[in-house]
PDB file of C-alpha atoms in Angstrom:
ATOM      1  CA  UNK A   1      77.372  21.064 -52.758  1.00 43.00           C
ATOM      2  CA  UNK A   2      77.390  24.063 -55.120  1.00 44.00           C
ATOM      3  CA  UNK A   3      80.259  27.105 -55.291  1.00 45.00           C
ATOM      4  CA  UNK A   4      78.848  30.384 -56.063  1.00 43.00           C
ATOM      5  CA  UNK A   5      81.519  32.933 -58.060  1.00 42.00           C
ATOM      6  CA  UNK A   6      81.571  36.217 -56.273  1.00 41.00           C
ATOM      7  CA  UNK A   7      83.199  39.108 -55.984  1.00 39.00           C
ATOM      8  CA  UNK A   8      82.061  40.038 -52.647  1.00 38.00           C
ATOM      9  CA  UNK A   9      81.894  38.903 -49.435  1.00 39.00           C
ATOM     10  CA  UNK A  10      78.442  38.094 -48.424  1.00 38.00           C
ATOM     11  CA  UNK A  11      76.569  36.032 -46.188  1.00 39.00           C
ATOM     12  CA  UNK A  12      72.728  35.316 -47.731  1.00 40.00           C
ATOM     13  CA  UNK A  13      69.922  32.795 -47.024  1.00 43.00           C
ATOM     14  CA  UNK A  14      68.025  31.136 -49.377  1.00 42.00           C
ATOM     15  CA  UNK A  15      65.078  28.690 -48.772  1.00 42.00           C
ATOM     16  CA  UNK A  16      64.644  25.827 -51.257  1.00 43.00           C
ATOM     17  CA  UNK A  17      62.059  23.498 -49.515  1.00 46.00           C
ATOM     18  CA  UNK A  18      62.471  22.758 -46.198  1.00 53.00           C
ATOM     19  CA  UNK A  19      66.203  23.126 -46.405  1.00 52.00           C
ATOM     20  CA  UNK A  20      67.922  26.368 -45.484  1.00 57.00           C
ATOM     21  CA  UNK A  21      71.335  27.439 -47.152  1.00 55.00           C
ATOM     22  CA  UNK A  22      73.986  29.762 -46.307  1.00 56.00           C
ATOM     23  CA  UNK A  23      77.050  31.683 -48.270  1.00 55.00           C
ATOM     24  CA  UNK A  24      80.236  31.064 -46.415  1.00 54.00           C
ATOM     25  CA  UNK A  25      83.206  33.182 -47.179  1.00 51.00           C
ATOM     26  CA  UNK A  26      84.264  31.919 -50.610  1.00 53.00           C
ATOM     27  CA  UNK A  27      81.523  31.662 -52.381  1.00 56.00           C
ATOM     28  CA  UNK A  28      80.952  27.798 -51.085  1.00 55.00           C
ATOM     29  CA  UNK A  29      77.150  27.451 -50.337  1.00 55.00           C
ATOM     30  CA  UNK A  30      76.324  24.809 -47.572  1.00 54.00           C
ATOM     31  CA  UNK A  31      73.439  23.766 -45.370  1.00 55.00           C
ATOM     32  CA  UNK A  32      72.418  26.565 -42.700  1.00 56.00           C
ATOM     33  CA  UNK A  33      73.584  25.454 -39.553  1.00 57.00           C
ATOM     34  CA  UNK A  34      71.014  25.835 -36.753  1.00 55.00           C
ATOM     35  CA  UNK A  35      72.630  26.940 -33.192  1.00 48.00           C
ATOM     36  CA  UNK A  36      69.770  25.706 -30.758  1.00 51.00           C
ATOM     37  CA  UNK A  37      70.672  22.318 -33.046  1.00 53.00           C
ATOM     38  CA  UNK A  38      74.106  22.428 -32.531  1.00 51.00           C
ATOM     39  CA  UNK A  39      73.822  22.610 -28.658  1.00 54.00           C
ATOM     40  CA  UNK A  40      72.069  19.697 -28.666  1.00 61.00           C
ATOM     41  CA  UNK A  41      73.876  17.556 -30.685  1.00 67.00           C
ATOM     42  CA  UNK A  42      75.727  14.219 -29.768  1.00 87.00           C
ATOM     43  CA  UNK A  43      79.100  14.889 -28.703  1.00 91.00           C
ATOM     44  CA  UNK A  44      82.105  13.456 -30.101  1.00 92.00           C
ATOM     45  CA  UNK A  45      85.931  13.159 -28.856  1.00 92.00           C
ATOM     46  CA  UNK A  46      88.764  14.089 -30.885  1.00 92.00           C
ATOM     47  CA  UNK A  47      92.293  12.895 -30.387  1.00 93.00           C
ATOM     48  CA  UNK A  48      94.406  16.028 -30.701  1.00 93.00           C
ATOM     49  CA  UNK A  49      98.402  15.544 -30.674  1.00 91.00           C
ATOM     50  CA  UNK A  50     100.530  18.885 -30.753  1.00 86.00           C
ATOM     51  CA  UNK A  51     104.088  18.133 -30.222  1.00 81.00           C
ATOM     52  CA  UNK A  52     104.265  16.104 -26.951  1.00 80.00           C
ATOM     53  CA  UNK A  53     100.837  16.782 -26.136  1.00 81.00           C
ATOM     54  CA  UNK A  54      97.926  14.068 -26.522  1.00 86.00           C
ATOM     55  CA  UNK A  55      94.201  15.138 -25.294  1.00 88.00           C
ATOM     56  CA  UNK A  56      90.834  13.846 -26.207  1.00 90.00           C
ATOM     57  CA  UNK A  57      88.856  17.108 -26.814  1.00 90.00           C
ATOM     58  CA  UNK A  58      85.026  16.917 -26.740  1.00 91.00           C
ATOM     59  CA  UNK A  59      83.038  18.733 -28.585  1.00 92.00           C
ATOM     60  CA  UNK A  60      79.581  19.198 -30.612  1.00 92.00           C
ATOM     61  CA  UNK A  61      79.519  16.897 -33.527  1.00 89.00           C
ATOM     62  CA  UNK A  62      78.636  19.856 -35.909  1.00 89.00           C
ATOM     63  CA  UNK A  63      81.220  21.668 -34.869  1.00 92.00           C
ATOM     64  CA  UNK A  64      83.346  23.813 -37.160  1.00 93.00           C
ATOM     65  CA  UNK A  65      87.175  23.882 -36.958  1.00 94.00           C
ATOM     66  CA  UNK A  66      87.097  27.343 -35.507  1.00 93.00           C
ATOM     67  CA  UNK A  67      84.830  25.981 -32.845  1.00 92.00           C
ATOM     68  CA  UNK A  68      87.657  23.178 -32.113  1.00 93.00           C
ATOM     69  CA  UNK A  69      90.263  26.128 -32.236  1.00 93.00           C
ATOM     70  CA  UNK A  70      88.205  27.968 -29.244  1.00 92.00           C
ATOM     71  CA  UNK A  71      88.346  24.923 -26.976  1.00 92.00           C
ATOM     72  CA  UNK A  72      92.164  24.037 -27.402  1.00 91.00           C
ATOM     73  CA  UNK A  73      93.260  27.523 -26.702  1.00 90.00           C
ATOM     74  CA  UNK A  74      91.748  27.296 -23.021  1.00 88.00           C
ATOM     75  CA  UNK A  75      93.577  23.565 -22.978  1.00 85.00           C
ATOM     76  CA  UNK A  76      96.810  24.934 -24.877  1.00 84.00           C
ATOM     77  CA  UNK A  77      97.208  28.628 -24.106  1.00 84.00           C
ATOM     78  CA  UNK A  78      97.121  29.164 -27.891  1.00 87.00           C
ATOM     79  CA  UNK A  79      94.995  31.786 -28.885  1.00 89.00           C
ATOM     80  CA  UNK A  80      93.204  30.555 -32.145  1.00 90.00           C
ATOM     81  CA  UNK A  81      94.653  32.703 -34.534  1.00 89.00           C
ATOM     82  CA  UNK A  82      98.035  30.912 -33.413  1.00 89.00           C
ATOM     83  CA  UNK A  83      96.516  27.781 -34.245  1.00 90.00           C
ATOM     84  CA  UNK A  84      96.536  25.544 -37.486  1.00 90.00           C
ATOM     85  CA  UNK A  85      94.196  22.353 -37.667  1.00 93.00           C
ATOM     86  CA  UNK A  86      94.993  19.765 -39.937  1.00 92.00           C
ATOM     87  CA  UNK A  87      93.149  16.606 -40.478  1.00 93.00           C
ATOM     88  CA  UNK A  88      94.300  13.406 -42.807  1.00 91.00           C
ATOM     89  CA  UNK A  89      97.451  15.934 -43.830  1.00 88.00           C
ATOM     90  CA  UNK A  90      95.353  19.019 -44.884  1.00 91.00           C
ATOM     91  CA  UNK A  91      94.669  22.271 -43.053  1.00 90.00           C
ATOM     92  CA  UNK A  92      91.359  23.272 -42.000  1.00 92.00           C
ATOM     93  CA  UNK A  93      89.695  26.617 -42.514  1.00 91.00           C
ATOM     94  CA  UNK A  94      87.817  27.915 -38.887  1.00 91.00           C
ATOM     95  CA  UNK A  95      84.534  27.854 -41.169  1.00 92.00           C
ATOM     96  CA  UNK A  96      84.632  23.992 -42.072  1.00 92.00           C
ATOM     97  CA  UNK A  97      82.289  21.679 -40.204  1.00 92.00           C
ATOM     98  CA  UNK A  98      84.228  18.985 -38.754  1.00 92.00           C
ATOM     99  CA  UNK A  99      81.517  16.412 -39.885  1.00 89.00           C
ATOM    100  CA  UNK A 100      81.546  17.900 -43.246  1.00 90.00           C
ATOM    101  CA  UNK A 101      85.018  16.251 -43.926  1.00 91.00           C
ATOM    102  CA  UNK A 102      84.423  13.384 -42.394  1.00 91.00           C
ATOM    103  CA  UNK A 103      85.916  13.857 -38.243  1.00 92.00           C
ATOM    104  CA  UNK A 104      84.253  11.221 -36.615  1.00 91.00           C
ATOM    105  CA  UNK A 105      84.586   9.999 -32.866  1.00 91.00           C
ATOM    106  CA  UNK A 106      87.859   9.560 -32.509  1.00 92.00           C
ATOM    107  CA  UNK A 107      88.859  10.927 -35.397  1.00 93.00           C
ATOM    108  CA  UNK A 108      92.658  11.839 -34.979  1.00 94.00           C
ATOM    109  CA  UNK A 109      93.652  16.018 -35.782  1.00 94.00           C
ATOM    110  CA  UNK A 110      97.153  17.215 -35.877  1.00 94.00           C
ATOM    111  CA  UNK A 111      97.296  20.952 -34.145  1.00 92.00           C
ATOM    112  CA  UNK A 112     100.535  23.196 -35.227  1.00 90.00           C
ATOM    113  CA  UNK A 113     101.610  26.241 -34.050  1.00 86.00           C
ATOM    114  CA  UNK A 114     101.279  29.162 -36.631  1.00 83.00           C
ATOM    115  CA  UNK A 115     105.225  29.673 -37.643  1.00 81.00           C
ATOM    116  CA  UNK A 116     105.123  33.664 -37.372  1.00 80.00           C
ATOM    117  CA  UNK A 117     103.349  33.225 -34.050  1.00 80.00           C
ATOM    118  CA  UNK A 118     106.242  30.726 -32.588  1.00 77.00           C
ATOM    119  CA  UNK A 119     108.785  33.317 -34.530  1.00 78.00           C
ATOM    120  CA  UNK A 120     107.369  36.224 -33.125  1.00 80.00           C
ATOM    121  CA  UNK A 121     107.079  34.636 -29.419  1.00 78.00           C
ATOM    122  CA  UNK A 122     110.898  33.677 -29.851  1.00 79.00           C
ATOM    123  CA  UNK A 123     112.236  37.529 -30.905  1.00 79.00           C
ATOM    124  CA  UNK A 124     110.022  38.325 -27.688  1.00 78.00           C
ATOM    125  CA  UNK A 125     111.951  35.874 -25.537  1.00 80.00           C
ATOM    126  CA  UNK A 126     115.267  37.362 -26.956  1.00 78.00           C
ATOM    127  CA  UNK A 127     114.425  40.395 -26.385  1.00 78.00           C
ATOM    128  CA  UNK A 128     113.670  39.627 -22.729  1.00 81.00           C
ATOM    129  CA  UNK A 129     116.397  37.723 -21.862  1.00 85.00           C
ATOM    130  CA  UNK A 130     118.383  40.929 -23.578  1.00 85.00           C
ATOM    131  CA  UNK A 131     116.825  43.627 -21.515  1.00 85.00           C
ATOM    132  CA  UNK A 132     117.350  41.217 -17.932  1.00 88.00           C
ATOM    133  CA  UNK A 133     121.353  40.885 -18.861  1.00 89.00           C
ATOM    134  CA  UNK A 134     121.146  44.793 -19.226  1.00 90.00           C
ATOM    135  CA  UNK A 135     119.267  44.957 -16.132  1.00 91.00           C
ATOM    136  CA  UNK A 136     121.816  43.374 -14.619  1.00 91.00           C
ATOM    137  CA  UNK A 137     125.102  44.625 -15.678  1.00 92.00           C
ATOM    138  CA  UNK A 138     123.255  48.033 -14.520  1.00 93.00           C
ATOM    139  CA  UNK A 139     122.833  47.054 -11.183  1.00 93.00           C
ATOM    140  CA  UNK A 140     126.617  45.925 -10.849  1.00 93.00           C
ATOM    141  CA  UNK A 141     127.703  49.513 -11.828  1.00 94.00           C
ATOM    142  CA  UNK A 142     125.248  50.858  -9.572  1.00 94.00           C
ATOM    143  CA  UNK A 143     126.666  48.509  -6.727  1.00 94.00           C
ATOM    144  CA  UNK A 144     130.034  50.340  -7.477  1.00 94.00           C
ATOM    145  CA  UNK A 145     128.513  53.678  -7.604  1.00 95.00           C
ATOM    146  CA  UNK A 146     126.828  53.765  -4.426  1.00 94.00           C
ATOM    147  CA  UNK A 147     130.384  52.815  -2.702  1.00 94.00           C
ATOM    148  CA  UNK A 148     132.130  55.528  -4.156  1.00 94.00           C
ATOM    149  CA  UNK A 149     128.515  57.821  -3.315  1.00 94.00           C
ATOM    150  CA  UNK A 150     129.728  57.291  -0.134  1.00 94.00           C
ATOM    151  CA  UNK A 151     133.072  58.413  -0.484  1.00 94.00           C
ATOM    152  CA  UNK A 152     131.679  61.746  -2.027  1.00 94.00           C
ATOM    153  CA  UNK A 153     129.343  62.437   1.003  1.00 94.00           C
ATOM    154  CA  UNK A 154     132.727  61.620   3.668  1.00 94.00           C
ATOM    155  CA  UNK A 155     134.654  64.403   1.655  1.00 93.00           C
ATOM    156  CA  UNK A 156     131.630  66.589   1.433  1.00 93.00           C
ATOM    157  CA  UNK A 157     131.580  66.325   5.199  1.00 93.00           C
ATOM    158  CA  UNK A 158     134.954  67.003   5.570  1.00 92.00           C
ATOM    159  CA  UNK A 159     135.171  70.303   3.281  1.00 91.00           C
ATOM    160  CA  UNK A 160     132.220  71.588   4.992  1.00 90.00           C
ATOM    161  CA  UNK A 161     133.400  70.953   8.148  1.00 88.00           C
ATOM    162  CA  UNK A 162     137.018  73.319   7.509  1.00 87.00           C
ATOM    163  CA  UNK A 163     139.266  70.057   6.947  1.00 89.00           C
ATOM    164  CA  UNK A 164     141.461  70.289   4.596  1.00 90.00           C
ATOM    165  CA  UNK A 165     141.300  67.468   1.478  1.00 90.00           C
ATOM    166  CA  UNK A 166     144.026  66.495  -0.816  1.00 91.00           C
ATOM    167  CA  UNK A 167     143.513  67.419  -4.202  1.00 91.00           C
ATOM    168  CA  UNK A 168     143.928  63.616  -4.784  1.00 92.00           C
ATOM    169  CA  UNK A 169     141.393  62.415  -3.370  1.00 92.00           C
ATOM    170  CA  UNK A 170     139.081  64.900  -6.001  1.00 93.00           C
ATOM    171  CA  UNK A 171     141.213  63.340  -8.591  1.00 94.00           C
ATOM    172  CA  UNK A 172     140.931  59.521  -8.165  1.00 94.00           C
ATOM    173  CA  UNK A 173     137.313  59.735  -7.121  1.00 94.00           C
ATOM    174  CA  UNK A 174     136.171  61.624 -10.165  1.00 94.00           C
ATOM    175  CA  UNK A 175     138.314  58.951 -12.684  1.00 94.00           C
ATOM    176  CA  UNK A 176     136.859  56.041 -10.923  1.00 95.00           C
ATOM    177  CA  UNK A 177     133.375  57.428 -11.566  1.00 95.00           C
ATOM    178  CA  UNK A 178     134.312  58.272 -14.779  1.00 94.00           C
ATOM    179  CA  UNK A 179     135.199  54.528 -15.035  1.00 94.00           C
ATOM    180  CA  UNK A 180     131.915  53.567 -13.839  1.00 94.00           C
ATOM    181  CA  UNK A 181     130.571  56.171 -16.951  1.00 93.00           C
ATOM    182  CA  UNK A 182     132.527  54.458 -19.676  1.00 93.00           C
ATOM    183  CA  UNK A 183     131.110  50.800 -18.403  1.00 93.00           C
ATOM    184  CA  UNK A 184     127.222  52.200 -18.345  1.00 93.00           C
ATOM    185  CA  UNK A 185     128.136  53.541 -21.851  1.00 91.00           C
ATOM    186  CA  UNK A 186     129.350  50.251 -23.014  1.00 91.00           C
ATOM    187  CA  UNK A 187     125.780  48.517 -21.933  1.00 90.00           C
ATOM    188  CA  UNK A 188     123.542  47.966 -24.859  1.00 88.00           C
ATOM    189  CA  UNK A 189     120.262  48.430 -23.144  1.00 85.00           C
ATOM    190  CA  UNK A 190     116.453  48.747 -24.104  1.00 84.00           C
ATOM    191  CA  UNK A 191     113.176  49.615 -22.520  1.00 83.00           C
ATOM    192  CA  UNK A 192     113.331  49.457 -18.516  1.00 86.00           C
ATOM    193  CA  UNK A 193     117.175  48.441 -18.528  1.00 88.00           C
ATOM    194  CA  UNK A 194     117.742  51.882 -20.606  1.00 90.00           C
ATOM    195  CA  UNK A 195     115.873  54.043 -18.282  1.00 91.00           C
ATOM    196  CA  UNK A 196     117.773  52.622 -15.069  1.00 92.00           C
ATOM    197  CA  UNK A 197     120.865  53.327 -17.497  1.00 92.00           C
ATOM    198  CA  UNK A 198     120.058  56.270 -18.093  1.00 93.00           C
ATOM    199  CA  UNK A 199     119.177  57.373 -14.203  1.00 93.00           C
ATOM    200  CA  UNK A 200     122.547  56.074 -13.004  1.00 94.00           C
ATOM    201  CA  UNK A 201     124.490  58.247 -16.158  1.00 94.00           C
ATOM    202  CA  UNK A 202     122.840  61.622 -14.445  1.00 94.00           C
ATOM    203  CA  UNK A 203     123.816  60.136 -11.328  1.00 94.00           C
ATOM    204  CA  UNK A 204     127.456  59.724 -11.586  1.00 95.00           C
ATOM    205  CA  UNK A 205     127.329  62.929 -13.418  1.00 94.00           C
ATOM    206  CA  UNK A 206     125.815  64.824 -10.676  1.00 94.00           C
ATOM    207  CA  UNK A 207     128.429  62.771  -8.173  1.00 94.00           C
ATOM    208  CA  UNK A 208     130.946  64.193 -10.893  1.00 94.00           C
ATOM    209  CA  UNK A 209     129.715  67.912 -10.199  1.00 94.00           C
ATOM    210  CA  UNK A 210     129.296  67.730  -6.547  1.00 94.00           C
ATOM    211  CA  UNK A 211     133.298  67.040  -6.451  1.00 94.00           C
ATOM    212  CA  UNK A 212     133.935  69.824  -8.610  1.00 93.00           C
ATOM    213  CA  UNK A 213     132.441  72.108  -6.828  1.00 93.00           C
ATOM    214  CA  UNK A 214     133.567  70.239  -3.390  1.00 93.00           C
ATOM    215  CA  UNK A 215     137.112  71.165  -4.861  1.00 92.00           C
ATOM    216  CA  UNK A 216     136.771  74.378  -5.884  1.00 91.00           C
ATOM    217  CA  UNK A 217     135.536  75.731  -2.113  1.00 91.00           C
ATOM    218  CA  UNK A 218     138.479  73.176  -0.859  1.00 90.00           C
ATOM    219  CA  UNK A 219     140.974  75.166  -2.558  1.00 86.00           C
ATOM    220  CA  UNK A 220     139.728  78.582  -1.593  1.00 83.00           C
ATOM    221  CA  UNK A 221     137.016  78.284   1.133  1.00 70.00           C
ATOM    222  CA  UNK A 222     136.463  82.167   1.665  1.00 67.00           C
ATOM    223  CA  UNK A 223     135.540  82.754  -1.855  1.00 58.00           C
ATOM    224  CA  UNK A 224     132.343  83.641  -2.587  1.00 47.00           C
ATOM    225  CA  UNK A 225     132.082  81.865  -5.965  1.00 46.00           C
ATOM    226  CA  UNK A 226     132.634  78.430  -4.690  1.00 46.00           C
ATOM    227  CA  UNK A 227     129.439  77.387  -4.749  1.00 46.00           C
ATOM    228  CA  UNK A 228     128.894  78.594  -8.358  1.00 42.00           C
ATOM    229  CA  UNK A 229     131.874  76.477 -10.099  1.00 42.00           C
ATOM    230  CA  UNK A 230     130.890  75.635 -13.775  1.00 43.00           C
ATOM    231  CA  UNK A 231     130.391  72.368 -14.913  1.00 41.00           C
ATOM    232  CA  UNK A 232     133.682  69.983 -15.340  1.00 42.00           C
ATOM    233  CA  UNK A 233     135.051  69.937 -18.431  1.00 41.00           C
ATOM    234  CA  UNK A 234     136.025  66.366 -18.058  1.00 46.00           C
ATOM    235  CA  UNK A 235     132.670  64.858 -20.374  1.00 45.00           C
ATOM    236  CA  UNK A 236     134.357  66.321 -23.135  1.00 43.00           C
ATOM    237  CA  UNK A 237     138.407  65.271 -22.767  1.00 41.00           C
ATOM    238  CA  UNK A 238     138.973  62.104 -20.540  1.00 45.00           C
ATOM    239  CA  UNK A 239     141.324  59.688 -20.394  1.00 43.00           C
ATOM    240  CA  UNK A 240     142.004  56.532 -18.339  1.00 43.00           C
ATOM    241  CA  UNK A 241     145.186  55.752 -17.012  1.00 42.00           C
ATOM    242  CA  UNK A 242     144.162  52.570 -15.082  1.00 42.00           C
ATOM    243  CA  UNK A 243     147.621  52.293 -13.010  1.00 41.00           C
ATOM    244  CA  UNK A 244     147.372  55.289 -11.513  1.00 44.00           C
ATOM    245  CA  UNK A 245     144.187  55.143 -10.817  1.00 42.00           C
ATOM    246  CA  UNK A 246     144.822  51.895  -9.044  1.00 44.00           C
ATOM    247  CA  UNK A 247     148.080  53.464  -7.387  1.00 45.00           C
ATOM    248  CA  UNK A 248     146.379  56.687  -6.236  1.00 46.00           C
ATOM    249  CA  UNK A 249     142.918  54.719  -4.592  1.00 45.00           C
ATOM    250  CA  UNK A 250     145.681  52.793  -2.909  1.00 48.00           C
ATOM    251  CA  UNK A 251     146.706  55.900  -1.477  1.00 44.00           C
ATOM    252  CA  UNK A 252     143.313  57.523  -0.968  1.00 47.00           C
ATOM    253  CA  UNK A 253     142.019  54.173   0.811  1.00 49.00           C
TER     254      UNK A 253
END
């Protein structure tokens, strides 16, 4: 077996005799493999342990690792560039011929998974165990939210309708949704558990809004500017005083 020194990757034949050659990548130059050859010849099993798992894989005797590497990611869900071969201790390049180093029937070869592959697949699972918790602590505040929703849409119904509302009731309903702001602030959240973060922030804002303006047309219901109240300042100055708030919705309730 010769090595050719090259600077370039190439692939060449040469004819000397009968025998045809070929350049693999790295300059080694090896016996031309023939395909229609390689179809037809003898198969042979190889015992392949990864971890836990222990197959026999059959496949062409003159099959390269790569080859091998094909057939275990249908059998291992391991797409080959996740996969490292090693035989008697050594790695494998995907160009080797498995009879060229000697596998045999039988022959035993240890599979791996690439480390940056298994790293990369763990960050992944991290990061979608992360997102679900968001996804989750979301959906509590947005349990609370819709209760209180419906609190806004009984005083709605009761301004609109001429009855009279306790200035109160304005006040502990907009500082328990302002509660419900501060705990969807608190949420560290990425991809689809920050957009449904997100959509519940502009919806306890807007909830927010609809009670100022609910309040303003409570307090003077002939005005004609009631419906054009500007924007609470409460986003930029709030602060929680939990017993009252507790005190008060025991009063409101």
């Amino acid at each position: 077996m010769k090595r050719l020194s090259s600077s370039k990757r190439v692939v060449s034949n040469e004819v000397k005799g009968d025998i045809e050659w070929e350049l693999r990548p790295g300059g080694m130059l090896v016996q031309k493999r023939n395909m229609a050859d390689a179809a037809s010849a003898p198969m042979i099993k190889i015992k392949v342990s990864h971890g836990s798992y222990h197959r026999d894989i059959a496949v062409p005797a003159q099959s390269t690792f790569g080859d091998l590497k094909r057939v275990l990611a249908q059998e291992t869900g391991l797409e080959p560039k996740e996969q490292r071969l090693l035989f008697q201790g050594k790695e494998k390049d995907d160009e080797e011929c498995l009879h060229m180093v000697g596998v045999k029937d039988m022959s035993k070869v240890v599979l791996l998974e690439d480390p940056a592959s298994k790293e990369r697949k763990l960050v992944e699972m991290n990061s979608n165990q992360s997102v679900l918790k968001a996804c989750e602590e979301v959906a509590k505040v947005r349990s609370e939210v819709d209760k209180l929703s419906e609190k806004v849409i009984a005083v709605e119904a009761n301004v609109r309708a001429g009855t009279k509302v306790s200035e109160n009731k304005f006040l502990v309903l907009t500082e328990l949704l302002m509660v419900q702001l501060l705990q969807l602030d608190a949420i560290e959240a990425d991809g689809e558990a920050k957009v449904q973060r997100r959509v519940e922030v502009r919806r306890v804002q807007g909830l927010v809004d609809t009670l100022d303006r609910l309040k303003a047309r409570n307090s003077n219901p002939f005005s004609s500017s009631c419906n054009a109240v500007p924007m609470s300042t409460k986003w930029e100055a709030f602060e929680l005083s939990s017993t009252r708030i507790t005190q008060d919705w025991e009063v409101f309730d």
